[in-house]
Amino acid sequence: MRPEKRNTKGLRILSAGLAIGFWELGARVIHNRLLLVGPIQTLTRLWSLLGQRTTWQAIAFTFSRIGLGFFLAFVLALILASLAAAFPWAQVLLGPYVLAIQSVPVASFIVIALLWLSGKRLSTFISFLMVLPVLYSNALQGLKNADPQLKEMAKVFRIPLLRQIPGIYLPALAPSLRSGCRVALGMCFKSGVAAEVIAVTSHSIGGMLYDAKVYLEISDLFAWTLIIVILSLCFEKAFLWLLDRVFFLVQGSL
């Protein structure tokens, strides 16, 4: 392992340790479990929740719907970015819609969408809507960064588009799309769970958070929040690994 990587890993561990230390200190100073519980109480309650069937049902419910919203946004973003990169008029037409989605608060979309959709479908729609502009913008930027000399050479030698994609566009697309996915994966869980909380969706993580707030179960509130963080990080790592693998396999097939 390189010294730089060892130093970075050490700093991350130190940062996490300091955060947990400040958290525990804050809980001891406040000394009121209705306002703040410490990491030990949170982990104890988390362990208890993981032994309950309803916890895993809520995790499966939320993950499946938010994951579906992200995958739909990912596919549509690639399609729209490809059209916008190939046809400038398409980028102009899509511009106002992308700007509108980025500008309007997520709470407004949730309230409006509640008029059209049931609570069970709301998290999929909101997570899809919130990450679509991020994925689209990053994918479009990546496609525009493709080497113009390589594109001109492909045009001169009449190289088929299916061969241009892995040789010209994919190397330019990969870094931007990966960066966009890192941002979008966190956003989709935040917005999706927020939609579940506002809609009071039963058998979901958001519904569990709402119940914890109503019944002043602060340890439950922190434990479910920790579950969201862990779930989001695991999904991010798994998806980015899969994305890197796909890029590697496609480029290696040249």
Short mmCIF file of C-alpha atoms in Angstrom, two decimals:
data_model
loop_
_atom_site.label_atom_id
_atom_site.label_comp_id
_atom_site.label_asym_id
_atom_site.label_seq_id
_atom_site.Cartn_x
_atom_site.Cartn_y
_atom_site.Cartn_z
CA MET A 1 0.00 0.00 0.00
CA ARG A 2 1.31 3.44 -0.94
CA PRO A 3 2.18 5.87 1.91
CA GLU A 4 -0.40 8.36 0.59
CA LYS A 5 -3.16 5.76 0.76
CA ARG A 6 -2.11 4.70 4.27
CA ASN A 7 -2.17 8.34 5.39
CA THR A 8 -5.59 8.90 3.83
CA LYS A 9 -7.01 5.78 5.46
CA GLY A 10 -5.57 6.81 8.81
CA LEU A 11 -7.08 10.29 8.54
CA ARG A 12 -10.48 8.80 7.70
CA ILE A 13 -10.35 6.54 10.75
CA LEU A 14 -9.27 9.49 12.90
CA SER A 15 -12.10 11.64 11.50
CA ALA A 16 -14.67 8.92 12.20
CA GLY A 17 -13.31 8.44 15.71
CA LEU A 18 -13.49 12.15 16.45
CA ALA A 19 -17.07 12.32 15.16
CA ILE A 20 -18.13 9.43 17.40
CA GLY A 21 -16.28 11.00 20.33
CA PHE A 22 -18.03 14.36 19.88
CA TRP A 23 -21.34 12.53 19.50
CA GLU A 24 -20.84 10.69 22.80
CA LEU A 25 -19.64 13.87 24.51
CA GLY A 26 -22.72 15.76 23.29
CA ALA A 27 -25.03 13.03 24.58
CA ARG A 28 -23.34 13.11 28.00
CA VAL A 29 -23.46 16.90 28.23
CA ILE A 30 -27.13 17.16 27.19
CA HIS A 31 -28.00 14.09 29.29
CA ASN A 32 -31.52 13.88 27.91
CA ARG A 33 -32.51 10.84 25.84
CA LEU A 34 -35.51 12.71 24.46
CA LEU A 35 -33.09 15.06 22.68
CA LEU A 36 -29.96 13.05 21.93
CA VAL A 37 -28.77 9.48 22.49
CA GLY A 38 -25.17 8.37 22.29
CA PRO A 39 -23.53 5.92 19.88
CA ILE A 40 -23.68 3.03 22.38
CA GLN A 41 -27.46 3.36 22.83
CA THR A 42 -27.88 3.74 19.08
CA LEU A 43 -25.86 0.61 18.29
CA THR A 44 -27.68 -1.34 20.98
CA ARG A 45 -31.03 -0.38 19.50
CA LEU A 46 -29.75 -1.07 15.98
CA TRP A 47 -28.76 -4.59 17.00
CA SER A 48 -32.20 -5.09 18.48
CA LEU A 49 -33.92 -3.83 15.33
CA LEU A 50 -31.87 -6.12 13.09
CA GLY A 51 -33.35 -9.09 14.93
CA GLN A 52 -36.87 -8.09 13.94
CA ARG A 53 -38.57 -9.27 10.75
CA THR A 54 -40.33 -5.92 10.24
CA THR A 55 -36.94 -4.18 10.03
CA TRP A 56 -35.81 -6.29 7.09
CA GLN A 57 -39.18 -5.88 5.41
CA ALA A 58 -38.85 -2.09 5.69
CA ILE A 59 -35.28 -2.21 4.35
CA ALA A 60 -36.32 -4.39 1.40
CA PHE A 61 -39.31 -2.16 0.64
CA THR A 62 -37.33 1.09 0.65
CA PHE A 63 -34.25 -0.29 -1.10
CA SER A 64 -36.24 -1.87 -3.92
CA ARG A 65 -38.20 1.29 -4.67
CA ILE A 66 -35.34 3.76 -4.36
CA GLY A 67 -33.04 1.44 -6.30
CA LEU A 68 -35.63 1.19 -9.07
CA GLY A 69 -35.90 4.98 -9.22
CA PHE A 70 -32.12 5.32 -9.52
CA PHE A 71 -31.79 2.70 -12.27
CA LEU A 72 -34.61 4.27 -14.29
CA ALA A 73 -32.96 7.69 -13.97
CA PHE A 74 -29.57 6.22 -14.93
CA VAL A 75 -30.89 4.65 -18.14
CA LEU A 76 -32.97 7.68 -19.15
CA ALA A 77 -30.10 10.06 -18.39
CA LEU A 78 -27.79 8.14 -20.74
CA ILE A 79 -30.42 8.19 -23.50
CA LEU A 80 -31.16 11.91 -23.12
CA ALA A 81 -27.46 12.82 -22.84
CA SER A 82 -26.70 10.86 -26.01
CA LEU A 83 -29.46 12.72 -27.87
CA ALA A 84 -28.30 16.10 -26.53
CA ALA A 85 -24.69 15.37 -27.49
CA ALA A 86 -25.68 14.30 -31.01
CA PHE A 87 -28.28 17.02 -31.63
CA PRO A 88 -27.74 20.53 -30.16
CA TRP A 89 -31.45 21.32 -30.49
CA ALA A 90 -32.23 18.44 -28.11
CA GLN A 91 -30.00 19.99 -25.44
CA VAL A 92 -31.79 23.34 -25.87
CA LEU A 93 -35.20 21.68 -25.54
CA LEU A 94 -34.21 19.71 -22.44
CA GLY A 95 -32.48 22.65 -20.74
CA PRO A 96 -35.54 24.32 -19.13
CA TYR A 97 -36.85 21.02 -17.74
CA VAL A 98 -33.49 20.10 -16.22
CA LEU A 99 -33.18 23.57 -14.69
CA ALA A 100 -36.72 23.40 -13.29
CA ILE A 101 -36.11 20.04 -11.60
CA GLN A 102 -32.84 21.31 -10.11
CA SER A 103 -34.42 24.54 -8.83
CA VAL A 104 -37.70 23.34 -7.30
CA PRO A 105 -37.33 22.08 -3.67
CA VAL A 106 -37.77 18.36 -3.20
CA ALA A 107 -40.54 18.96 -0.63
CA SER A 108 -42.62 20.73 -3.29
CA PHE A 109 -42.27 17.79 -5.67
CA ILE A 110 -43.24 15.38 -2.90
CA VAL A 111 -46.41 17.30 -2.00
CA ILE A 112 -47.42 17.69 -5.65
CA ALA A 113 -46.67 14.04 -6.47
CA LEU A 114 -48.83 12.92 -3.54
CA LEU A 115 -51.81 14.18 -5.52
CA TRP A 116 -51.03 11.74 -8.34
CA LEU A 117 -49.30 8.76 -6.76
CA SER A 118 -49.80 6.45 -3.81
CA GLY A 119 -47.29 6.52 -0.96
CA LYS A 120 -45.83 3.17 -2.06
CA ARG A 121 -44.82 4.56 -5.47
CA LEU A 122 -43.80 8.02 -4.30
CA SER A 123 -40.22 7.19 -3.25
CA THR A 124 -39.47 5.66 -6.65
CA PHE A 125 -40.73 8.72 -8.50
CA ILE A 126 -39.00 11.25 -6.22
CA SER A 127 -35.63 9.47 -6.22
CA PHE A 128 -35.88 9.14 -10.01
CA LEU A 129 -36.71 12.82 -10.44
CA MET A 130 -34.05 14.16 -8.09
CA VAL A 131 -31.09 12.28 -9.57
CA LEU A 132 -32.03 12.54 -13.24
CA PRO A 133 -30.60 16.08 -13.77
CA VAL A 134 -27.33 15.17 -12.04
CA LEU A 135 -26.80 12.02 -14.10
CA TYR A 136 -27.90 13.75 -17.31
CA SER A 137 -25.57 16.75 -16.83
CA ASN A 138 -22.56 14.61 -15.98
CA ALA A 139 -23.17 12.17 -18.82
CA LEU A 140 -23.59 15.03 -21.29
CA GLN A 141 -20.39 16.69 -20.10
CA GLY A 142 -18.52 13.41 -20.48
CA LEU A 143 -19.78 12.83 -24.02
CA LYS A 144 -18.82 16.39 -24.97
CA ASN A 145 -15.30 15.76 -23.67
CA ALA A 146 -14.72 13.03 -26.27
CA ASP A 147 -11.53 13.71 -28.28
CA PRO A 148 -12.55 15.73 -31.39
CA GLN A 149 -9.58 14.37 -33.35
CA LEU A 150 -10.67 10.81 -32.72
CA LYS A 151 -14.22 11.71 -33.75
CA GLU A 152 -12.93 13.29 -36.97
CA MET A 153 -10.79 10.24 -37.69
CA ALA A 154 -13.78 7.95 -37.13
CA LYS A 155 -15.81 10.08 -39.53
CA VAL A 156 -13.10 10.02 -42.21
CA PHE A 157 -12.58 6.26 -42.00
CA ARG A 158 -16.32 5.61 -41.58
CA ILE A 159 -15.92 3.63 -38.40
CA PRO A 160 -19.30 2.19 -37.26
CA LEU A 161 -20.91 3.86 -34.26
CA LEU A 162 -20.87 0.60 -32.27
CA ARG A 163 -17.07 0.63 -32.47
CA GLN A 164 -16.83 4.35 -31.72
CA ILE A 165 -18.73 3.99 -28.43
CA PRO A 166 -16.14 1.86 -26.57
CA GLY A 167 -13.13 3.41 -28.31
CA ILE A 168 -13.99 7.12 -28.26
CA TYR A 169 -17.00 7.97 -26.13
CA LEU A 170 -16.74 5.52 -23.24
CA PRO A 171 -13.26 6.65 -22.04
CA ALA A 172 -14.55 10.26 -21.99
CA LEU A 173 -17.87 9.33 -20.40
CA ALA A 174 -16.57 7.09 -17.61
CA PRO A 175 -15.00 9.69 -15.22
CA SER A 176 -17.91 12.16 -15.47
CA LEU A 177 -20.59 9.50 -15.17
CA ARG A 178 -18.85 7.90 -12.19
CA SER A 179 -18.61 11.28 -10.46
CA GLY A 180 -22.28 11.95 -11.14
CA CYS A 181 -23.27 8.54 -9.77
CA ARG A 182 -21.42 9.20 -6.50
CA VAL A 183 -23.47 12.35 -5.96
CA ALA A 184 -26.74 10.88 -7.23
CA LEU A 185 -26.58 7.71 -5.13
CA GLY A 186 -26.57 9.73 -1.93
CA MET A 187 -29.28 12.07 -3.19
CA CYS A 188 -31.65 9.28 -4.18
CA PHE A 189 -31.72 7.80 -0.68
CA LYS A 190 -32.12 11.20 1.01
CA SER A 191 -34.97 12.27 -1.25
CA GLY A 192 -36.61 8.83 -1.38
CA VAL A 193 -36.72 8.41 2.39
CA ALA A 194 -37.91 12.02 2.78
CA ALA A 195 -40.81 11.17 0.47
CA GLU A 196 -41.67 8.15 2.61
CA VAL A 197 -41.62 10.27 5.77
CA ILE A 198 -43.89 12.96 4.36
CA ALA A 199 -46.26 10.39 2.82
CA VAL A 200 -46.12 8.27 6.03
CA THR A 201 -45.55 5.18 3.89
CA SER A 202 -46.22 2.05 5.92
CA HIS A 203 -43.68 -0.81 6.06
CA SER A 204 -40.87 1.51 4.90
CA ILE A 205 -37.82 3.11 6.49
CA GLY A 206 -39.45 6.52 6.16
CA GLY A 207 -42.56 5.23 7.91
CA MET A 208 -40.41 3.85 10.73
CA LEU A 209 -38.69 7.24 11.09
CA TYR A 210 -42.07 8.94 11.28
CA ASP A 211 -43.28 6.54 13.97
CA ALA A 212 -40.08 7.08 15.96
CA LYS A 213 -40.66 10.82 15.87
CA VAL A 214 -44.32 10.57 16.88
CA TYR A 215 -43.63 8.25 19.82
CA LEU A 216 -40.42 10.09 20.81
CA GLU A 217 -38.32 6.94 20.33
CA ILE A 218 -35.08 8.86 19.79
CA SER A 219 -32.90 5.74 19.90
CA ASP A 220 -35.04 4.29 17.10
CA LEU A 221 -34.70 7.54 15.16
CA PHE A 222 -30.90 7.40 15.34
CA ALA A 223 -30.79 3.66 14.64
CA TRP A 224 -32.94 3.98 11.51
CA THR A 225 -30.83 6.93 10.37
CA LEU A 226 -27.73 4.75 10.75
CA ILE A 227 -29.44 2.05 8.69
CA ILE A 228 -30.06 4.58 5.91
CA VAL A 229 -26.41 5.65 5.93
CA ILE A 230 -25.15 2.05 5.81
CA LEU A 231 -27.63 1.10 3.09
CA SER A 232 -26.68 4.14 0.99
CA LEU A 233 -22.94 3.48 1.33
CA CYS A 234 -23.30 -0.21 0.46
CA PHE A 235 -25.42 0.59 -2.59
CA GLU A 236 -22.91 3.23 -3.70
CA LYS A 237 -19.91 0.89 -3.36
CA ALA A 238 -21.69 -1.99 -5.12
CA PHE A 239 -23.01 0.11 -7.99
CA LEU A 240 -19.70 1.92 -8.60
CA TRP A 241 -17.86 -1.41 -8.56
CA LEU A 242 -20.33 -2.79 -11.10
CA LEU A 243 -20.01 0.36 -13.24
CA ASP A 244 -16.20 0.15 -13.23
CA ARG A 245 -16.41 -3.52 -14.13
CA VAL A 246 -18.70 -2.81 -17.08
CA PHE A 247 -16.39 -0.06 -18.35
CA PHE A 248 -13.40 -2.39 -18.01
CA LEU A 249 -15.08 -5.27 -19.82
CA VAL A 250 -16.36 -3.09 -22.68
CA GLN A 251 -13.03 -1.38 -23.24
CA GLY A 252 -11.20 -4.69 -22.90
CA SER A 253 -13.31 -6.20 -25.66
CA LEU A 254 -11.81 -3.82 -28.24
#
